[in-house]
Amino acid sequence: MPVSDTFKLTVICFTLSLACNFQYGFSATYLNTPVDEFKRYLNTSLEKRGVAMTENTYNWIWNLIANIWFIGFFGGIWLGPFLNDKYGRKFGFIIFNGTNMIASLLRFLAILFYLPELLFIGRLVASISTAITYQSLIMFLQECSPTHLRGAMSFTSEISFGVCCLLGMFAGMDFIFGKNLKLLLGFAVVPSIVAFIVLFPMPETPKFLYIVKKDKKAATKSINFYHGKSADVSTVLHQIGLEAEKDLQSNSSVREILTNPYLRKALLLSCLALQNTLALSSLLLLSTDLLKHNNLDSGIAKWFSVGMTAAYAIGTIFGSPFVDKYGRRPMLLFFSTFNVIVLLFYVIFAAMESHISFIKYGCLLCFVIYGFNYGFGVGSIAWFLSSELVPQRHRSLMQSMTSAINTVILIILTFTILPLFSLIKAYVFLILYIIPSSFGIVILYVYLPETKGREIYQIVEELKSKKSRRVINAEEKFETEESDIN
Ligand SMILES: *[C@@H]1O[C@H](CO)[C@@H](O)[C@H](O)[C@H]1NC(C)=O
């Protein structure tokens, strides 16, 4: 593939990624840094109706607005496979970027007219829509890029998500839009409109056109658009055809995944890998609030929330070239363990902080290191692991099931973290994140296969065997030594 075509495809993939991830990243973070301003907004909204806002009312309204995101997301996850398989990847992407645009408008109106209900509805609509567009995006990235670039192009999603989170955090700082929620949520309407419009000229993915629509002419056009004019169209079509034949057997089902032992194992391993992403999802939403509880000045707390997110975004950019070099298994295990230790230090620092005041800066540092590690070796790998552990037929459903389970756990955690935090302080991290992650990492260490550079059928064989990774390692070593001797 000529360099100019690779460059063009990279630009296309970043455009697609940004079209989905602006809403995703912004929504994950815009409540974080301007937390005081939102409190004032809710107070004024209630006052205008003659209701006095107590700390208690504030807490549950705030919890509801923050967490409705995950509930809507959970609903959207199940709509995704249906829409994407029936109407194509582009249809759902465009329609739900449209509803995302409406959601952005609703949020803006909510601030203008002091109607927190609209903020709630806007957030709900945005979360359902984003769950669907995110799946469309992953399908687009996987299906429009040539095989040898598939991994690299899938990374554009994680990088753009990190950058948009950073943008959301930054926009919420006092000196930008943080003191003025009208500007903050008004500004977000503009990229939502752009995200809606840029999708129209993008053709449907070649795989969908050829396999499902059986439209060879349109598929050829699409390949020329994504792979460039010099693409060897007949070879690409032939390969897509091969994939289609293998896929004919029948559709995957939730029941099949739950009753088939090796699929169940893949599901469990994927969920355990995602277990390590939970703390960051909570922190992106709540870090300023949490750090303020550590007797930190709210200005410093904001800066460190931005710092953590910046470290995360930078981590994704630096981490992407290493994944294909060192493999998923060592990277995921090393950085997850590292992050558990970092969180443990956070708990220790937070406990000591009442005795030695400057130690609170240690708490801050922990979050920044955590963000970098996460971007470098945890986030992206954990999210695409599920699609590398199972054959094509089960891929999309397996992805939905793992993100659904992950979202349910996330809902429970984000609902409990703030009340528990007022009760037992930073020890909450011990119960909610450190202990569960530690158990998960041990199981992953024993059973997680390496997926880098291996064919799916080899990975499936390993999942089907009852042997632990250590036994397999020893056998592989033995085999290579034997072949060396021969
Ligand atoms: C709401 O605002 C009033 C003053 O307008 C203030 O007295 C009250 O403490 C505020 N409530 C909360 C929960 O901040």
Coordinates of C-alpha atoms and ligand atoms in Angstrom, one line a residue:
M1 CA 0.0 0.0 0.0
P2 CA 1.5 3.4 -1.0
V3 CA 2.3 5.8 1.8
S4 CA -0.3 8.4 0.5
D5 CA -3.0 5.7 0.8
T6 CA -2.0 4.7 4.3
F7 CA -2.1 8.3 5.2
K8 CA -5.5 8.8 3.7
L9 CA -6.9 5.8 5.6
T10 CA -5.4 7.0 8.8
V11 CA -7.1 10.4 8.3
I12 CA -10.4 8.6 7.6
C13 CA -10.1 6.4 10.6
F14 CA -9.3 9.4 12.9
T15 CA -12.3 11.2 11.5
L16 CA -14.6 8.2 12.1
S17 CA -13.1 7.8 15.6
L18 CA -13.6 11.5 16.5
A19 CA -17.2 11.4 15.2
C20 CA -18.0 8.9 17.8
N21 CA -15.5 9.6 20.6
F22 CA -16.1 13.3 20.9
Q23 CA -19.5 12.6 22.5
Y24 CA -18.1 9.6 24.5
G25 CA -15.1 11.4 25.9
F26 CA -16.8 14.7 26.5
S27 CA -19.7 13.0 28.3
A28 CA -17.4 10.9 30.4
T29 CA -15.7 14.1 31.7
Y30 CA -17.7 17.3 31.5
L31 CA -19.3 16.8 34.9
N32 CA -15.9 16.3 36.6
T33 CA -14.0 19.6 36.8
P34 CA -16.9 22.1 37.1
V35 CA -18.5 20.1 39.9
D36 CA -19.0 23.2 42.1
E37 CA -20.6 25.1 39.2
F38 CA -23.1 22.3 38.6
K39 CA -24.0 22.3 42.2
R40 CA -24.7 26.0 42.1
Y41 CA -26.7 25.4 38.9
L42 CA -28.9 22.7 40.6
N43 CA -29.3 24.9 43.6
T44 CA -30.6 27.8 41.5
S45 CA -32.8 25.6 39.5
L46 CA -34.5 24.3 42.6
E47 CA -34.7 27.8 44.1
K48 CA -36.6 29.0 41.1
R49 CA -39.3 26.5 41.9
G50 CA -39.3 27.4 45.6
V51 CA -37.5 24.3 46.7
A52 CA -34.6 24.5 49.1
M53 CA -31.7 22.2 48.2
T54 CA -30.2 20.3 51.1
E55 CA -26.8 18.4 50.9
N56 CA -28.9 15.2 50.7
T57 CA -31.1 16.3 47.8
Y58 CA -28.0 17.4 46.0
N59 CA -26.3 14.1 46.5
W60 CA -29.0 12.0 45.0
I61 CA -29.8 14.4 42.1
W62 CA -26.1 14.5 41.3
N63 CA -25.8 10.8 41.5
L64 CA -28.7 10.3 39.2
I65 CA -27.4 12.7 36.6
A66 CA -23.9 11.3 36.7
N67 CA -24.9 7.6 36.6
I68 CA -27.8 7.7 34.2
W69 CA -25.0 7.5 31.6
F70 CA -24.1 4.0 32.4
I71 CA -27.7 2.8 32.6
G72 CA -28.5 4.2 29.1
F73 CA -25.2 2.8 27.8
F74 CA -26.3 -0.6 29.0
G75 CA -29.5 -0.4 27.1
G76 CA -27.8 0.8 23.9
I77 CA -25.3 -2.1 24.0
W78 CA -28.1 -4.5 23.1
L79 CA -29.5 -2.4 20.3
G80 CA -26.1 -2.3 18.6
P81 CA -25.7 -5.8 17.2
F82 CA -29.3 -5.8 15.9
L83 CA -28.9 -2.5 14.0
N84 CA -25.4 -3.2 12.7
D85 CA -26.1 -6.6 11.4
K86 CA -29.5 -5.8 9.8
Y87 CA -29.1 -2.3 8.4
G88 CA -25.4 -1.9 8.1
R89 CA -22.7 -0.1 10.1
K90 CA -23.3 3.3 8.5
F91 CA -27.1 3.5 9.1
G92 CA -26.8 3.2 12.9
F93 CA -23.8 5.4 13.1
I94 CA -25.5 8.3 11.2
I95 CA -28.9 7.9 12.9
F96 CA -27.5 7.9 16.4
N97 CA -25.0 10.6 15.7
G98 CA -28.1 12.5 14.8
T99 CA -29.7 11.7 18.2
N100 CA -26.4 12.6 19.8
M101 CA -26.7 16.0 18.2
I102 CA -30.2 16.4 19.7
A103 CA -28.9 15.3 23.1
S104 CA -26.2 18.0 23.0
L105 CA -28.9 20.6 22.2
L106 CA -31.0 19.3 25.1
R107 CA -28.1 19.7 27.5
F108 CA -27.5 23.2 26.3
L109 CA -31.2 24.1 26.7
A110 CA -31.2 22.6 30.2
I111 CA -28.6 25.0 31.3
L112 CA -30.1 28.0 29.6
F113 CA -33.6 27.5 31.1
Y114 CA -32.5 25.9 34.5
L115 CA -34.2 22.6 33.7
P116 CA -32.1 19.8 35.2
E117 CA -34.6 17.3 33.8
L118 CA -33.4 18.1 30.3
L119 CA -29.9 17.6 31.4
F120 CA -30.9 14.2 32.6
I121 CA -32.8 13.3 29.4
G122 CA -30.0 14.7 27.2
R123 CA -27.5 12.5 29.1
L124 CA -29.7 9.5 28.7
V125 CA -30.2 10.0 25.0
A126 CA -26.4 10.6 24.5
S127 CA -25.5 7.4 26.4
I128 CA -27.9 5.1 24.5
S129 CA -26.7 6.7 21.2
T130 CA -23.0 6.5 22.1
A131 CA -23.3 2.8 23.0
I132 CA -24.5 2.1 19.5
T133 CA -22.2 4.5 17.6
Y134 CA -19.2 3.1 19.5
Q135 CA -20.0 -0.4 18.2
S136 CA -20.5 0.9 14.7
L137 CA -17.1 2.6 15.0
I138 CA -15.3 -0.6 16.0
M139 CA -17.0 -2.4 13.1
F140 CA -16.0 0.3 10.7
L141 CA -12.4 0.4 11.9
Q142 CA -12.1 -3.4 11.7
E143 CA -13.8 -3.8 8.4
C144 CA -12.6 -0.9 6.3
S145 CA -8.9 -1.3 6.9
P146 CA -6.7 -3.9 5.1
T147 CA -5.7 -6.9 7.4
H148 CA -2.1 -5.7 8.0
L149 CA -3.3 -2.3 9.3
R150 CA -6.3 -3.5 11.3
G151 CA -4.6 -3.3 14.7
A152 CA -3.1 0.1 14.1
M153 CA -6.4 1.5 12.8
S154 CA -8.3 0.1 15.8
F155 CA -5.9 2.1 18.1
T156 CA -7.2 5.4 16.6
S157 CA -10.3 4.9 18.7
E158 CA -8.5 4.7 22.0
I159 CA -6.2 7.7 21.2
S160 CA -9.1 9.9 20.1
F161 CA -11.1 8.8 23.2
G162 CA -8.2 9.9 25.4
V163 CA -7.8 13.2 23.6
C164 CA -11.6 13.9 23.9
C165 CA -11.6 13.1 27.6
L166 CA -8.7 15.6 28.0
L167 CA -10.6 18.2 26.0
G168 CA -13.7 17.7 28.2
M169 CA -11.7 18.0 31.4
F170 CA -9.9 21.0 30.1
A171 CA -13.0 22.8 28.8
G172 CA -14.4 22.4 32.3
M173 CA -11.5 24.3 33.9
D174 CA -12.4 27.7 35.5
F175 CA -10.3 29.7 33.1
I176 CA -12.0 28.1 30.0
F177 CA -15.7 27.3 30.3
G178 CA -15.8 25.9 33.8
K179 CA -17.3 29.1 35.3
N180 CA -19.9 29.3 32.6
L181 CA -21.9 26.1 31.9
K182 CA -23.8 27.8 29.1
L183 CA -20.5 28.1 27.1
L184 CA -19.3 24.6 28.2
L185 CA -22.4 22.8 26.9
G186 CA -23.0 25.2 24.1
F187 CA -19.6 24.6 22.7
A188 CA -20.2 20.8 22.7
V189 CA -23.1 21.3 20.2
V190 CA -20.7 22.3 17.4
P191 CA -18.6 19.2 17.2
S192 CA -21.8 17.1 17.5
I193 CA -23.1 18.7 14.3
V194 CA -19.8 18.2 12.5
A195 CA -19.7 14.6 13.6
F196 CA -23.2 14.1 12.1
I197 CA -22.3 15.7 8.8
V198 CA -18.9 14.1 8.1
L199 CA -20.4 10.6 8.0
F200 CA -22.5 11.1 5.0
P201 CA -19.7 10.9 2.4
M202 CA -18.3 7.7 4.0
P203 CA -19.3 4.5 2.1
E204 CA -20.6 1.5 4.0
T205 CA -17.8 -1.0 4.8
P206 CA -16.7 -3.4 2.1
K207 CA -17.4 -6.5 4.2
F208 CA -21.0 -5.6 4.9
L209 CA -21.7 -4.7 1.3
Y210 CA -20.2 -7.9 0.0
I211 CA -21.2 -10.4 2.6
V212 CA -24.7 -9.2 3.6
K213 CA -25.8 -7.0 0.7
K214 CA -24.1 -9.2 -1.9
D215 CA -23.4 -6.0 -3.9
K216 CA -20.0 -6.5 -5.6
K217 CA -20.0 -3.2 -7.4
A218 CA -20.6 -1.1 -4.3
A219 CA -18.1 -3.2 -2.4
T220 CA -15.5 -2.5 -5.1
K221 CA -16.2 1.2 -4.8
S222 CA -15.9 1.1 -1.0
I223 CA -12.5 -0.8 -1.2
N224 CA -11.2 1.8 -3.6
F225 CA -12.3 4.6 -1.2
Y226 CA -10.7 3.1 2.0
H227 CA -7.7 1.1 0.6
G228 CA -6.9 3.6 -2.2
K229 CA -7.1 3.5 -6.0
S230 CA -4.1 1.1 -6.2
A231 CA -5.8 -1.6 -4.1
D232 CA -5.9 -5.2 -5.4
V233 CA -9.7 -5.3 -5.4
S234 CA -10.2 -8.9 -6.6
T235 CA -7.8 -10.3 -3.9
V236 CA -9.6 -8.3 -1.2
L237 CA -13.0 -9.5 -2.4
H238 CA -11.7 -13.1 -2.5
Q239 CA -10.6 -12.9 1.2
I240 CA -13.9 -11.4 2.2
G241 CA -15.6 -14.2 0.4
L242 CA -13.5 -16.8 2.4
E243 CA -14.5 -15.2 5.6
A244 CA -18.2 -15.3 4.6
E245 CA -18.1 -19.0 3.8
K246 CA -16.6 -19.9 7.2
D247 CA -19.3 -17.7 8.8
L248 CA -22.2 -19.4 7.2
Q249 CA -22.8 -22.1 9.9
S250 CA -25.3 -20.2 12.1
N251 CA -25.6 -17.2 14.3
S252 CA -24.1 -17.1 17.7
S253 CA -26.4 -16.9 20.7
V254 CA -26.1 -15.9 24.4
R255 CA -27.0 -19.4 25.3
E256 CA -24.3 -20.9 23.2
I257 CA -21.7 -18.7 24.8
L258 CA -22.9 -19.5 28.3
T259 CA -23.1 -23.3 27.8
N260 CA -19.9 -23.8 25.8
P261 CA -17.0 -24.2 28.3
Y262 CA -14.3 -22.5 26.3
L263 CA -16.6 -19.6 25.3
R264 CA -17.5 -19.2 28.9
K265 CA -13.8 -19.1 29.8
A266 CA -13.2 -16.5 27.1
L267 CA -16.1 -14.4 28.5
L268 CA -14.7 -14.7 32.1
L269 CA -11.2 -13.7 31.0
S270 CA -12.4 -10.8 29.0
C271 CA -14.5 -9.6 31.9
L272 CA -11.6 -9.9 34.3
A273 CA -9.4 -8.0 32.0
L274 CA -12.0 -5.2 31.9
Q275 CA -12.2 -5.3 35.7
N276 CA -8.9 -3.3 35.5
T277 CA -10.6 -0.5 33.6
L278 CA -13.3 0.2 36.2
A279 CA -11.3 2.6 38.4
L280 CA -10.4 4.9 35.5
S281 CA -14.0 5.1 34.3
S282 CA -15.0 6.1 37.8
L283 CA -12.1 8.6 38.2
L284 CA -12.9 10.3 34.8
L285 CA -16.3 11.1 36.2
L286 CA -15.5 11.9 39.8
S287 CA -11.8 12.6 40.4
T288 CA -12.3 16.3 41.3
D289 CA -15.0 15.4 43.8
L290 CA -12.9 12.7 45.4
L291 CA -9.7 14.7 45.6
K292 CA -11.6 17.5 47.2
H293 CA -12.5 15.1 50.0
N294 CA -8.8 14.7 50.6
N295 CA -8.7 18.3 52.0
L296 CA -7.3 19.5 48.7
D297 CA -8.0 22.9 47.4
S298 CA -10.5 22.6 44.6
G299 CA -8.3 24.4 42.1
I300 CA -5.5 21.9 42.7
A301 CA -7.9 19.0 42.5
K302 CA -9.1 20.2 39.1
W303 CA -5.6 20.6 37.8
F304 CA -4.7 17.0 38.8
S305 CA -7.9 15.7 37.2
V306 CA -6.7 17.3 34.0
G307 CA -3.2 16.0 34.7
M308 CA -4.4 12.4 35.1
T309 CA -6.4 12.6 31.9
A310 CA -3.5 14.2 30.0
A311 CA -1.2 11.4 31.3
Y312 CA -3.8 8.9 30.1
A313 CA -4.0 10.5 26.6
I314 CA -0.2 10.6 26.3
G315 CA 0.0 7.0 27.5
T316 CA -2.3 5.8 24.7
I317 CA -0.1 7.5 22.1
F318 CA 3.1 6.0 23.5
G319 CA 1.6 2.6 24.2
S320 CA 0.2 1.9 20.8
P321 CA 3.5 0.9 19.1
F322 CA 4.5 -1.5 22.0
V323 CA 1.4 -3.7 21.9
D324 CA 2.4 -5.6 18.7
K325 CA 6.0 -5.8 20.0
Y326 CA 5.7 -7.2 23.5
G327 CA 2.3 -9.0 23.2
R328 CA -1.0 -8.4 25.0
R329 CA -0.4 -10.8 27.9
P330 CA 2.8 -9.3 29.4
M331 CA 1.7 -5.7 28.9
L332 CA -1.8 -6.2 30.4
L333 CA -0.5 -8.2 33.4
F334 CA 2.4 -5.9 34.1
F335 CA 0.5 -2.6 33.9
S336 CA -2.6 -3.9 35.7
T337 CA -0.4 -5.1 38.6
F338 CA 1.5 -1.8 38.6
N339 CA -1.8 0.1 38.8
V340 CA -3.1 -2.0 41.6
I341 CA 0.1 -1.1 43.5
V342 CA -0.4 2.6 42.6
L343 CA -3.9 2.6 44.0
L344 CA -2.6 0.8 47.1
F345 CA -0.2 3.7 47.6
Y346 CA -3.0 6.1 47.1
V347 CA -4.9 4.5 50.0
I348 CA -1.8 4.5 52.2
F349 CA -1.1 8.2 51.4
A350 CA -4.7 9.2 52.0
A351 CA -4.6 7.4 55.4
M352 CA -1.4 9.2 56.4
E353 CA -2.5 12.5 55.1
S354 CA -4.3 13.6 58.4
H355 CA -0.9 13.3 60.1
I356 CA 1.5 14.7 57.5
S357 CA -0.2 17.4 55.4
F358 CA 2.2 17.4 52.4
I359 CA 1.5 13.7 51.7
K360 CA -1.7 14.7 50.0
Y361 CA 0.4 15.5 47.0
G362 CA 1.4 11.9 46.9
C363 CA -2.3 11.1 46.4
L364 CA -2.3 13.4 43.4
L365 CA 0.8 11.9 41.9
C366 CA -0.8 8.4 42.2
F367 CA -3.7 9.4 40.0
V368 CA -1.3 10.8 37.4
I369 CA 0.8 7.7 37.3
Y370 CA -2.3 5.6 37.2
G371 CA -3.6 7.5 34.2
F372 CA -0.4 7.0 32.2
N373 CA -0.1 3.3 33.0
Y374 CA -3.7 2.8 32.0
G375 CA -3.3 4.5 28.7
F376 CA 0.0 2.7 28.0
G377 CA -0.9 -0.9 28.7
V378 CA -4.3 -1.5 30.2
G379 CA -7.2 0.3 28.5
S380 CA -6.8 -0.5 24.8
I381 CA -5.8 -4.1 25.3
A382 CA -8.6 -4.9 27.8
W383 CA -11.1 -3.5 25.3
F384 CA -10.1 -5.5 22.2
L385 CA -9.1 -8.7 24.0
S386 CA -12.6 -10.1 23.8
S387 CA -12.6 -10.0 20.0
E388 CA -9.3 -11.8 19.8
L389 CA -10.3 -14.7 22.0
V390 CA -13.2 -16.0 20.0
P391 CA -13.9 -16.9 16.3
Q392 CA -15.6 -14.4 14.0
R393 CA -19.0 -15.9 14.5
H394 CA -19.1 -15.0 18.2
R395 CA -17.2 -11.8 18.1
S396 CA -19.9 -9.1 18.0
L397 CA -22.1 -10.8 20.6
M398 CA -19.1 -11.6 22.9
Q399 CA -18.2 -7.9 22.7
S400 CA -21.7 -6.8 23.7
M401 CA -21.8 -9.3 26.5
T402 CA -18.5 -8.3 28.0
S403 CA -19.3 -4.6 27.8
A404 CA -22.8 -5.2 29.3
I405 CA -21.3 -7.0 32.3
N406 CA -18.6 -4.4 32.7
T407 CA -21.3 -1.6 32.6
V408 CA -23.4 -3.3 35.3
I409 CA -20.4 -3.5 37.6
L410 CA -19.6 0.1 36.7
I411 CA -23.1 1.2 37.6
I412 CA -22.9 -0.5 41.0
L413 CA -19.4 1.0 41.7
T414 CA -20.2 4.6 40.7
F415 CA -23.4 4.5 42.7
T416 CA -21.6 3.3 45.8
I417 CA -18.3 5.1 45.6
L418 CA -19.4 8.6 46.8
P419 CA -21.5 7.4 49.8
L420 CA -18.9 4.8 50.8
F421 CA -16.2 7.5 50.5
S422 CA -17.9 9.7 53.0
L423 CA -18.1 6.6 55.3
I424 CA -14.7 5.0 55.1
K425 CA -12.7 7.5 53.1
A426 CA -10.0 6.2 50.7
Y427 CA -10.3 2.7 52.0
V428 CA -13.2 2.4 49.5
F429 CA -10.6 1.9 46.8
L430 CA -9.4 -1.2 48.7
I431 CA -12.9 -2.8 48.7
L432 CA -14.1 -1.7 45.3
Y433 CA -11.0 -1.8 43.1
I434 CA -7.8 -3.2 44.6
I435 CA -9.1 -6.5 46.0
P436 CA -11.3 -7.5 43.1
S437 CA -8.6 -6.5 40.6
S438 CA -6.0 -8.5 42.4
F439 CA -8.1 -11.7 42.3
G440 CA -8.7 -11.1 38.6
I441 CA -5.0 -10.6 37.8
V442 CA -4.1 -13.9 39.4
I443 CA -6.7 -15.8 37.3
L444 CA -5.5 -13.9 34.2
Y445 CA -1.9 -14.8 35.0
V446 CA -2.8 -18.5 35.2
Y447 CA -5.2 -18.8 32.2
L448 CA -4.9 -15.9 29.8
P449 CA -3.5 -17.0 26.4
E450 CA -1.2 -14.8 24.4
T451 CA -3.1 -13.5 21.3
K452 CA -0.4 -11.5 19.5
G453 CA 0.7 -13.0 16.2
R454 CA -1.4 -16.2 16.7
E455 CA -4.2 -17.5 14.7
I456 CA -7.6 -17.6 16.4
Y457 CA -7.9 -21.4 16.1
Q458 CA -4.6 -21.8 18.2
I459 CA -6.0 -19.5 20.8
V460 CA -9.3 -21.4 20.9
E461 CA -7.3 -24.7 21.3
E462 CA -5.5 -23.2 24.3
L463 CA -8.8 -22.1 25.9
K464 CA -10.3 -25.5 25.4
S465 CA -7.4 -27.3 27.2
K466 CA -7.5 -27.4 31.0
K467 CA -3.8 -26.6 31.3
S468 CA -2.6 -23.5 32.9
R469 CA -0.4 -21.0 31.0
R470 CA 2.6 -22.1 33.0
V471 CA 2.3 -25.7 31.9
I472 CA 1.8 -24.6 28.3
N473 CA 4.9 -22.3 28.5
A474 CA 7.0 -25.2 29.8
E475 CA 5.7 -27.5 27.0
E476 CA 6.4 -24.9 24.3
K477 CA 9.9 -24.4 25.7
F478 CA 10.4 -28.1 25.7
E479 CA 9.3 -28.4 22.1
T480 CA 11.6 -25.6 20.9
E481 CA 14.5 -27.2 22.7
E482 CA 13.7 -30.6 21.2
S483 CA 13.5 -29.1 17.7
D484 CA 16.8 -27.3 18.4
I485 CA 18.5 -30.6 19.2
N486 CA 17.0 -32.3 16.2
Ligands
LIG1 C1 -28.2 26.8 48.0 O1 -28.1 28.1 48.0 C2 -28.4 28.8 49.2 C3 -28.2 30.3 49.0 O2 -28.8 30.7 47.8 C4 -27.4 28.3 50.3 O3 -27.8 28.9 51.5 C5 -27.5 26.8 50.4 O4 -26.5 26.4 51.3 C6 -27.2 26.2 49.1 N1 -27.4 24.7 49.2 C7 -26.4 23.9 49.0 C8 -26.7 22.4 49.2 O5 -25.3 24.2 48.7

